[in-house]
Coordinates of C-alpha atoms and ligand atoms in Angstrom, one line a residue:
M202 CA 147.5 210.1 108.5
E203 CA 149.9 212.8 106.7
N204 CA 152.4 212.0 104.5
I205 CA 155.2 214.1 104.9
D206 CA 157.6 214.2 102.5
Y207 CA 161.5 214.2 102.6
P208 CA 162.7 216.8 99.7
M209 CA 166.0 216.6 100.8
Q210 CA 168.8 213.8 100.5
T211 CA 170.9 214.8 103.7
L212 CA 169.0 212.3 106.9
A213 CA 168.6 215.4 109.5
E214 CA 167.7 213.3 112.9
P215 CA 164.0 214.5 114.0
F216 CA 165.2 215.6 117.3
R217 CA 167.4 218.1 119.1
I218 CA 169.7 217.1 121.9
K219 CA 168.8 218.2 125.2
M220 CA 170.9 215.9 127.5
V221 CA 174.6 214.9 126.1
E222 CA 176.3 211.9 127.6
P223 CA 180.0 212.2 127.0
I224 CA 181.9 209.6 125.2
R225 CA 186.1 209.2 125.2
M226 CA 188.5 207.9 122.9
T227 CA 190.8 205.5 124.2
S228 CA 194.5 205.1 122.7
L229 CA 195.4 202.1 120.7
E230 CA 197.6 200.3 123.3
Y231 CA 194.6 200.5 125.8
R232 CA 192.0 198.9 123.8
E233 CA 194.3 196.3 122.8
K234 CA 195.0 195.1 126.6
A235 CA 191.0 195.6 127.3
L236 CA 190.4 193.3 124.6
K237 CA 193.3 190.9 125.7
E238 CA 191.6 190.9 129.1
A239 CA 188.3 190.5 128.2
G240 CA 189.1 187.3 126.6
Y241 CA 188.6 189.0 122.8
N242 CA 184.8 188.9 123.5
P243 CA 183.5 192.7 123.5
F244 CA 180.8 191.2 126.2
L245 CA 182.6 191.3 128.8
L246 CA 184.5 194.7 128.2
S247 CA 183.6 197.6 130.6
S248 CA 181.1 200.2 128.3
E249 CA 183.2 203.0 128.8
D250 CA 186.2 201.5 127.4
G251 CA 184.1 201.7 123.6
F252 CA 183.7 204.6 121.6
I253 CA 180.7 203.4 119.8
D254 CA 178.4 201.0 121.0
L255 CA 176.9 198.8 118.2
L256 CA 176.5 195.3 120.7
T257 CA 172.8 195.8 120.5
D258 CA 169.5 197.8 119.8
S259 CA 168.1 196.4 122.8
G260 CA 167.3 198.6 126.1
T261 CA 170.0 200.9 124.4
G262 CA 167.9 203.6 122.7
A263 CA 167.1 207.0 124.3
M264 CA 164.0 207.7 125.9
S265 CA 162.2 211.2 125.0
Q266 CA 161.1 214.1 127.0
A267 CA 157.6 212.8 127.0
Q268 CA 159.0 209.8 128.6
W269 CA 160.9 211.0 131.1
A270 CA 158.2 213.3 132.4
G271 CA 155.9 210.3 132.0
M272 CA 158.2 208.8 134.6
M273 CA 157.9 211.4 137.1
L274 CA 154.0 210.9 136.9
A275 CA 154.2 207.6 137.6
D276 CA 152.2 205.2 140.0
E277 CA 154.2 202.8 141.9
G278 CA 151.4 201.1 143.7
Y279 CA 151.8 197.4 143.9
A280 CA 148.2 196.6 142.2
G281 CA 146.4 198.1 140.0
A282 CA 149.0 200.6 139.5
K283 CA 147.8 203.8 137.4
S284 CA 150.7 203.6 135.0
W285 CA 149.9 199.6 134.5
I286 CA 146.4 201.0 133.3
K287 CA 148.0 203.0 130.9
L288 CA 150.1 200.7 129.6
E289 CA 147.6 198.0 129.4
K290 CA 145.3 200.2 127.6
V291 CA 148.0 201.0 125.4
V292 CA 148.8 197.2 124.6
K293 CA 145.4 195.7 124.0
E294 CA 144.6 198.7 121.5
L295 CA 148.0 197.7 119.5
T296 CA 147.5 193.9 119.8
S297 CA 143.6 193.3 120.0
M298 CA 144.8 190.6 123.2
P299 CA 142.5 190.5 125.8
F300 CA 145.1 189.3 128.5
V301 CA 148.5 191.6 128.6
L302 CA 151.3 190.6 131.5
P303 CA 153.7 193.1 131.9
T304 CA 157.4 191.0 132.5
H305 CA 161.2 192.8 132.9
Q306 CA 162.4 192.1 129.8
G307 CA 161.5 189.3 126.3
R308 CA 163.0 186.7 127.7
A309 CA 161.0 186.4 130.6
A310 CA 158.2 186.4 128.7
E311 CA 159.4 183.6 126.4
R312 CA 160.4 181.5 129.5
I313 CA 157.1 182.1 130.8
L314 CA 154.9 181.2 127.4
Y315 CA 157.6 178.1 126.1
G316 CA 158.2 176.6 129.7
I317 CA 154.1 176.1 129.5
L318 CA 154.5 174.8 125.9
G319 CA 157.3 173.2 125.6
G320 CA 158.8 170.1 127.1
R321 CA 160.3 167.1 125.5
D322 CA 158.8 165.8 122.6
K323 CA 157.6 169.1 121.1
V324 CA 158.7 171.2 118.2
F325 CA 158.6 174.8 118.0
L326 CA 158.6 175.8 113.9
S327 CA 159.9 179.9 113.2
N328 CA 161.3 181.5 110.3
T329 CA 164.4 182.2 112.6
H330 CA 164.2 181.4 116.5
F331 CA 166.3 184.3 118.1
D332 CA 169.1 182.7 120.6
T333 CA 167.0 183.7 123.7
T334 CA 164.2 181.8 122.2
R335 CA 166.3 179.0 121.0
A336 CA 167.9 178.8 124.5
N337 CA 164.1 179.0 126.1
I338 CA 162.9 176.3 123.9
E339 CA 165.8 173.8 124.5
Y340 CA 166.1 174.4 128.2
S341 CA 162.4 173.3 128.3
G342 CA 163.5 170.1 126.4
A343 CA 162.0 170.7 123.1
T344 CA 163.3 171.2 119.7
A345 CA 163.7 174.3 117.9
L346 CA 163.4 174.4 114.2
D347 CA 163.9 177.6 111.8
L348 CA 162.6 177.5 108.1
M349 CA 164.2 179.9 106.4
P350 CA 163.6 179.9 102.8
D351 CA 166.8 178.9 100.7
E352 CA 167.0 182.2 98.8
I353 CA 167.5 184.1 101.9
M354 CA 171.1 182.7 101.9
E355 CA 171.9 184.7 99.0
N356 CA 173.0 187.7 100.6
D357 CA 173.5 190.0 97.3
K358 CA 169.8 189.1 96.3
F359 CA 167.1 192.0 96.9
L360 CA 163.7 190.3 97.9
P361 CA 161.5 192.9 99.8
F362 CA 160.8 190.7 102.3
K363 CA 163.6 187.9 103.4
G364 CA 162.4 187.3 106.9
N365 CA 159.4 185.3 105.6
I366 CA 159.2 181.9 107.0
D367 CA 159.1 179.6 103.9
L368 CA 155.5 178.0 103.6
I369 CA 156.1 175.0 101.7
K370 CA 158.5 174.1 104.6
L371 CA 156.2 174.7 106.9
E372 CA 153.6 172.4 105.4
N373 CA 156.3 169.6 104.8
S374 CA 157.3 170.0 108.5
I375 CA 154.2 169.9 109.7
N376 CA 153.2 166.8 107.8
Q377 CA 156.6 164.9 108.8
I378 CA 156.1 165.7 113.0
G379 CA 152.2 166.0 113.1
N380 CA 150.4 168.6 114.8
N381 CA 149.8 167.4 118.1
N382 CA 153.6 167.9 118.4
I383 CA 154.1 171.2 117.1
A384 CA 154.4 173.8 120.4
A385 CA 153.6 176.6 118.2
I386 CA 154.6 178.7 115.2
V387 CA 156.7 181.6 115.9
L388 CA 157.0 184.3 113.6
T389 CA 159.7 187.1 114.4
V390 CA 158.8 190.1 113.2
T391 CA 161.4 191.6 111.9
N392 CA 163.2 188.4 111.7
N393 CA 166.5 189.6 114.2
S394 CA 168.7 186.1 113.7
S395 CA 168.1 186.7 109.8
G396 CA 169.7 190.0 109.1
G397 CA 166.8 192.1 110.4
Q398 CA 164.3 191.5 107.6
P399 CA 161.1 192.1 107.4
V400 CA 158.2 189.5 107.1
S401 CA 155.2 190.7 104.6
M402 CA 151.1 190.5 105.6
S403 CA 150.5 188.0 103.1
N404 CA 153.1 186.0 105.0
A405 CA 151.7 186.4 108.4
K406 CA 148.7 185.7 106.9
A407 CA 149.2 182.7 105.3
V408 CA 150.9 181.4 108.7
R409 CA 147.5 182.2 110.3
K410 CA 145.5 180.1 108.0
I411 CA 147.9 177.0 108.2
C412 CA 147.8 177.5 111.9
D413 CA 143.9 177.2 111.4
Q414 CA 143.7 174.4 109.0
N415 CA 146.2 172.5 111.5
N416 CA 145.2 173.7 114.6
I417 CA 148.6 175.3 116.0
L418 CA 149.4 177.9 118.1
M419 CA 150.8 181.3 116.4
V420 CA 153.3 183.0 118.2
I421 CA 154.2 186.7 117.3
D422 CA 157.8 187.3 118.4
G423 CA 157.0 191.4 117.6
C424 CA 159.5 193.7 119.2
R425 CA 160.3 195.2 115.9
I426 CA 156.7 195.2 115.1
A427 CA 156.8 199.1 114.1
E428 CA 160.2 198.4 111.6
N429 CA 158.2 196.1 110.0
A430 CA 155.5 198.0 109.7
Y431 CA 157.5 200.6 108.2
F432 CA 158.8 197.8 105.4
I433 CA 155.3 196.8 104.7
K434 CA 153.7 200.3 104.3
H435 CA 157.2 200.8 101.6
R436 CA 157.4 197.8 99.9
E437 CA 154.2 195.4 100.0
S438 CA 150.7 196.5 97.8
G439 CA 147.6 197.8 99.4
F440 CA 149.7 199.1 102.6
E441 CA 150.3 202.3 100.9
N442 CA 147.8 204.1 102.7
Y443 CA 147.5 202.7 106.2
S444 CA 149.5 203.7 108.7
Y445 CA 152.3 202.4 110.4
K446 CA 150.4 201.2 113.4
E447 CA 147.6 200.2 111.7
I448 CA 149.4 197.7 109.7
A449 CA 151.0 196.8 113.5
Q450 CA 147.5 196.3 114.6
E451 CA 146.1 194.1 111.6
M452 CA 149.4 191.8 112.1
L453 CA 149.2 191.4 115.6
A454 CA 145.4 190.6 115.2
L455 CA 146.6 187.7 113.3
G456 CA 148.4 185.9 116.3
D457 CA 147.2 183.7 119.3
A458 CA 150.4 185.4 121.4
F459 CA 152.1 188.2 121.2
I460 CA 155.8 188.2 122.5
M461 CA 158.0 191.8 123.0
S462 CA 161.0 192.7 124.4
A463 CA 159.8 196.0 125.1
K464 CA 163.4 197.1 124.8
K465 CA 163.7 197.7 121.1
D466 CA 160.5 199.1 119.6
G467 CA 158.9 199.4 123.4
L468 CA 161.4 202.4 123.4
V469 CA 162.4 201.8 126.7
N470 CA 165.7 200.8 128.8
M471 CA 164.0 197.8 130.6
G472 CA 160.4 196.3 129.7
G473 CA 158.6 193.0 128.2
L474 CA 155.2 191.8 127.1
L475 CA 153.4 188.6 126.9
C476 CA 150.2 188.7 125.2
I477 CA 147.5 186.1 124.7
K478 CA 144.5 185.3 123.2
D479 CA 143.3 182.4 125.1
E480 CA 142.3 182.7 128.6
S481 CA 143.2 179.2 130.1
L482 CA 146.8 179.8 128.6
S483 CA 146.9 183.2 130.3
K484 CA 146.0 182.0 133.8
K485 CA 148.8 179.2 133.4
C486 CA 151.2 182.1 132.3
M487 CA 149.9 184.5 135.2
N488 CA 151.0 181.6 137.8
Q489 CA 154.4 181.9 136.1
L490 CA 154.3 185.5 136.3
I491 CA 153.2 185.3 140.0
I492 CA 156.1 183.3 140.9
S493 CA 158.9 184.1 138.9
E494 CA 158.6 188.0 138.3
G495 CA 155.9 189.9 140.1
F496 CA 152.4 190.1 140.2
I497 CA 150.1 190.6 137.2
T498 CA 149.7 194.4 136.8
Y499 CA 153.6 194.7 137.2
G500 CA 155.6 191.9 136.2
G501 CA 159.2 192.6 136.7
L502 CA 158.3 196.4 136.1
S503 CA 158.3 199.7 138.5
G504 CA 155.3 201.8 137.4
R505 CA 157.8 204.7 135.9
D506 CA 159.0 201.8 133.5
M507 CA 155.4 200.8 132.1
E508 CA 154.8 204.8 132.2
A509 CA 157.6 205.1 129.8
M510 CA 156.5 201.8 127.8
A511 CA 153.3 203.0 127.2
V512 CA 154.5 206.7 126.0
G513 CA 157.3 204.5 123.6
L514 CA 154.7 202.3 122.2
E515 CA 152.6 205.1 120.8
E516 CA 156.2 207.3 119.5
V517 CA 157.4 204.7 118.0
F518 CA 154.8 204.8 115.3
D519 CA 155.7 208.2 114.7
E520 CA 156.1 208.7 110.9
S521 CA 159.4 211.0 111.1
Y522 CA 160.7 209.0 113.7
L523 CA 160.1 205.4 112.0
H524 CA 161.4 207.1 108.4
Y525 CA 164.7 208.4 109.9
R526 CA 165.0 205.0 111.9
I527 CA 164.6 202.9 108.9
R528 CA 166.6 205.3 106.8
S529 CA 169.7 206.1 109.3
T530 CA 170.1 202.2 109.3
A531 CA 170.3 202.0 105.9
Y532 CA 172.4 204.6 105.3
L533 CA 175.3 202.9 107.1
G534 CA 174.4 199.5 105.0
E535 CA 174.4 201.3 101.8
K536 CA 177.7 203.4 102.5
L537 CA 179.0 200.2 103.3
H538 CA 177.7 198.1 100.2
T539 CA 179.6 200.6 98.0
K540 CA 182.7 200.7 99.8
G541 CA 182.7 196.7 98.9
V542 CA 182.2 195.5 102.3
P543 CA 180.2 192.0 102.0
V544 CA 176.5 193.1 103.3
I545 CA 173.4 191.6 103.8
W546 CA 171.2 193.3 101.1
P547 CA 168.7 194.9 101.3
I548 CA 169.7 196.9 104.5
G549 CA 167.1 195.1 107.3
G550 CA 165.7 197.8 110.4
H551 CA 167.9 197.7 113.1
A552 CA 171.5 196.7 112.2
V553 CA 173.5 196.1 109.4
Y554 CA 174.9 192.6 109.0
V555 CA 178.5 191.9 107.6
D556 CA 179.5 188.9 106.2
A557 CA 182.6 187.9 107.7
H558 CA 183.2 185.0 106.0
R559 CA 183.5 186.7 102.7
L560 CA 185.2 190.0 104.0
F561 CA 188.0 187.3 105.4
P562 CA 188.0 184.8 103.1
G563 CA 191.3 183.2 104.5
I564 CA 189.9 182.7 108.0
P565 CA 188.4 179.5 108.6
V566 CA 185.5 179.0 110.2
D567 CA 186.4 177.5 113.1
Q568 CA 188.5 180.2 113.9
Y569 CA 185.7 182.3 113.9
P570 CA 186.1 185.0 111.3
G571 CA 183.4 186.9 112.8
Q572 CA 185.2 186.9 116.2
V573 CA 187.8 188.6 114.1
L574 CA 186.0 191.4 112.6
V575 CA 184.0 192.1 116.1
C576 CA 187.9 192.2 117.3
E577 CA 189.3 194.6 114.6
L578 CA 186.3 197.4 114.9
Y579 CA 186.9 197.4 118.7
R580 CA 190.6 197.6 118.1
I581 CA 190.7 200.1 115.3
G582 CA 188.2 202.1 116.2
G583 CA 186.5 201.5 119.8
I584 CA 183.5 200.1 118.2
R585 CA 181.5 197.3 119.9
C586 CA 179.5 195.2 118.0
V587 CA 178.6 191.2 118.0
E588 CA 179.3 188.1 116.0
V589 CA 176.3 186.0 115.0
G590 CA 177.8 183.3 113.7
S591 CA 179.4 180.0 114.5
V592 CA 180.0 181.5 118.4
M593 CA 176.6 182.2 118.8
F594 CA 174.9 179.2 117.2
G595 CA 178.0 176.6 116.3
K596 CA 177.4 173.3 118.2
Y597 CA 179.9 170.3 118.7
D598 CA 179.4 166.5 116.8
D599 CA 180.3 163.5 119.0
H600 CA 184.0 164.1 118.1
G601 CA 184.1 167.8 119.7
R602 CA 184.4 169.1 116.0
L603 CA 182.2 172.3 115.2
I604 CA 179.2 172.3 113.2
P605 CA 179.5 175.8 112.2
A606 CA 176.4 178.1 112.0
A607 CA 174.9 178.6 108.1
Q608 CA 176.5 182.4 108.1
E609 CA 179.6 183.8 109.9
L610 CA 177.8 187.4 110.2
V611 CA 178.5 190.2 112.6
R612 CA 175.9 192.4 113.6
L613 CA 176.0 196.5 113.5
A614 CA 173.2 197.0 115.8
I615 CA 171.9 200.6 115.8
P616 CA 170.4 202.2 118.9
R617 CA 167.3 204.2 118.9
R618 CA 168.0 207.9 118.7
V619 CA 171.1 207.8 120.2
Y620 CA 174.0 208.2 117.4
T621 CA 174.1 211.4 114.8
Q622 CA 175.1 210.7 111.2
S623 CA 178.7 211.6 112.1
H624 CA 179.4 208.9 114.2
I625 CA 178.4 206.5 111.5
D626 CA 180.7 208.5 109.6
Y627 CA 183.1 207.9 112.1
V628 CA 182.1 204.1 111.7
L629 CA 182.2 204.1 107.9
E630 CA 186.3 205.5 108.1
V631 CA 186.5 202.3 110.8
F632 CA 185.8 200.2 108.0
D633 CA 188.0 201.7 105.4
H634 CA 191.2 200.6 107.9
I635 CA 189.5 197.0 108.4
M636 CA 189.3 197.1 104.2
K637 CA 193.5 197.7 104.1
N638 CA 193.9 194.0 105.7
T639 CA 191.3 191.3 104.6
S640 CA 194.0 189.2 103.6
I641 CA 194.2 188.2 108.0
N642 CA 194.3 184.5 107.6
T643 CA 193.9 183.2 111.3
G644 CA 191.3 183.8 114.1
Y645 CA 190.4 182.3 117.7
K646 CA 190.1 179.4 119.6
I647 CA 187.2 179.4 122.6
I648 CA 189.0 178.7 125.4
D649 CA 185.9 179.0 127.8
E650 CA 182.2 178.5 127.2
S651 CA 178.6 177.8 128.6
P652 CA 176.4 175.4 127.4
F653 CA 173.7 178.2 126.9
L654 CA 174.2 181.2 124.8
R655 CA 177.6 180.6 125.3
H656 CA 178.8 184.1 123.1
F657 CA 177.6 186.2 126.0
T658 CA 180.6 184.5 128.2
A659 CA 182.9 183.2 125.9
K660 CA 186.6 183.5 126.3
F661 CA 188.9 183.5 123.3
Q662 CA 192.9 183.3 122.7
K663 CA 194.4 184.2 119.3
I664 CA 196.0 181.8 116.7
D665 CA 198.7 182.7 115.5
N666 CA 200.3 181.9 111.8
N667 CA 201.3 178.2 112.9
G668 CA 198.3 177.5 114.5
N669 CA 199.1 178.2 117.8
T670 CA 197.8 179.9 120.6
Ligands
LIG1978 C1 165.9 190.9 122.0 C2 164.8 189.9 121.4 C3 164.5 188.9 122.4 C4 164.8 188.5 124.1 O1 164.0 189.7 124.6 P1 165.3 190.4 126.0 O2 164.5 191.4 126.3 O3 166.7 191.0 125.2 O4 165.3 189.6 126.6 C5 163.5 187.7 121.6 N1 163.1 188.0 120.5 C6 164.1 188.5 119.7 C7 163.9 188.6 118.2 C8 164.8 189.6 119.9 O5 165.2 190.6 119.3

């Protein structure tokens, strides 16, 4: 592998722009009206009403010329398409898993696998269950427990692998619950809901060992496996001379199953994967796949989707791409940190997480400080992003009082290969305005919500200084 050195400080994007998509700025009045009409939930805004869209890094990336060219050559055969055979080969080589099932996105793979493994009395253990992961597990009737190390809550503390699962909590939980009731251990790599923080190879190996000792299935939810490999190469000793792909291969080989939303490190706008080692489990999954997604050689995908994914899964391990990817996310996070914006430290792979509770200490948690920041970023700068706090993870007690999430975060997710450094400089300038008014002390009330994944559709009302809406 060649080791490129990067002598300059300026992070120049390792691509040229060949096709442009215009974006437009709107007026403050326009955005205030749009926000109100969307019930103060940016998920309900029209995408063209925003200027910079940091809502998610999922399916929002730009494809390369090689991916677009591949799409023109794709085979749309119903069964055994050439594009499927190409994708299957790439995925088998990456995961070393013999059974590869294409799905239309990550949650379809989750619903299939967790629907089969889950059910009442079953428990899933994870470093952190992503929101759709938790929803699919809970929908099956099972319980999802997050086992994060306590010290990851220290948002300022530098730890190289804050995404790790806590091994002591893991062993204690297995002892308490009994391995027969544990459906699987799900290692989320990188750990999306916990700041996009990486998981070390040694942590993954320890989980494998615990799974072997207790006869428990190990699932890797690895939609950001390439980004995680970058952190391992640069932070974990012993991997300096590995390629990013070799690191990913070594980690994926540890799992019994691999779930991937290809909308992340697959570098495509739509697609997912479910890979399985065990033949009998794979057969059960294939039955479900045929019922709900499509035949086993296309799942929910067209031939061109699979072609683009096959190319994307190779490109994502490119050294200049990964360097640019991780460093450009860090560029935003480090600059915000310097401005005094409280961010989760160190900066993760795909997103910067702002601690809205610390930014707006006057806003009560049950008035959703994260939602306030989300709305302010849109109002002031046309920036769209998502709350990852009590709107996303809050529950209610028997008296209808909010049981808040552990943290009130806001996620600024960076789409892959989409925005340039000057777009990010613009975001930083919007934060200068936010920082001028951190004494806001009222927030929002939820007036409409659904029982699962409520953050997608919830509607809010503003609370004024007298506590009225
Ligand atoms: C995005 C994501 C999923 C769900 O994938 P979709 O393609 O959005 O359905 C699952 N797990 C993690 C960690 C994710 O980031």
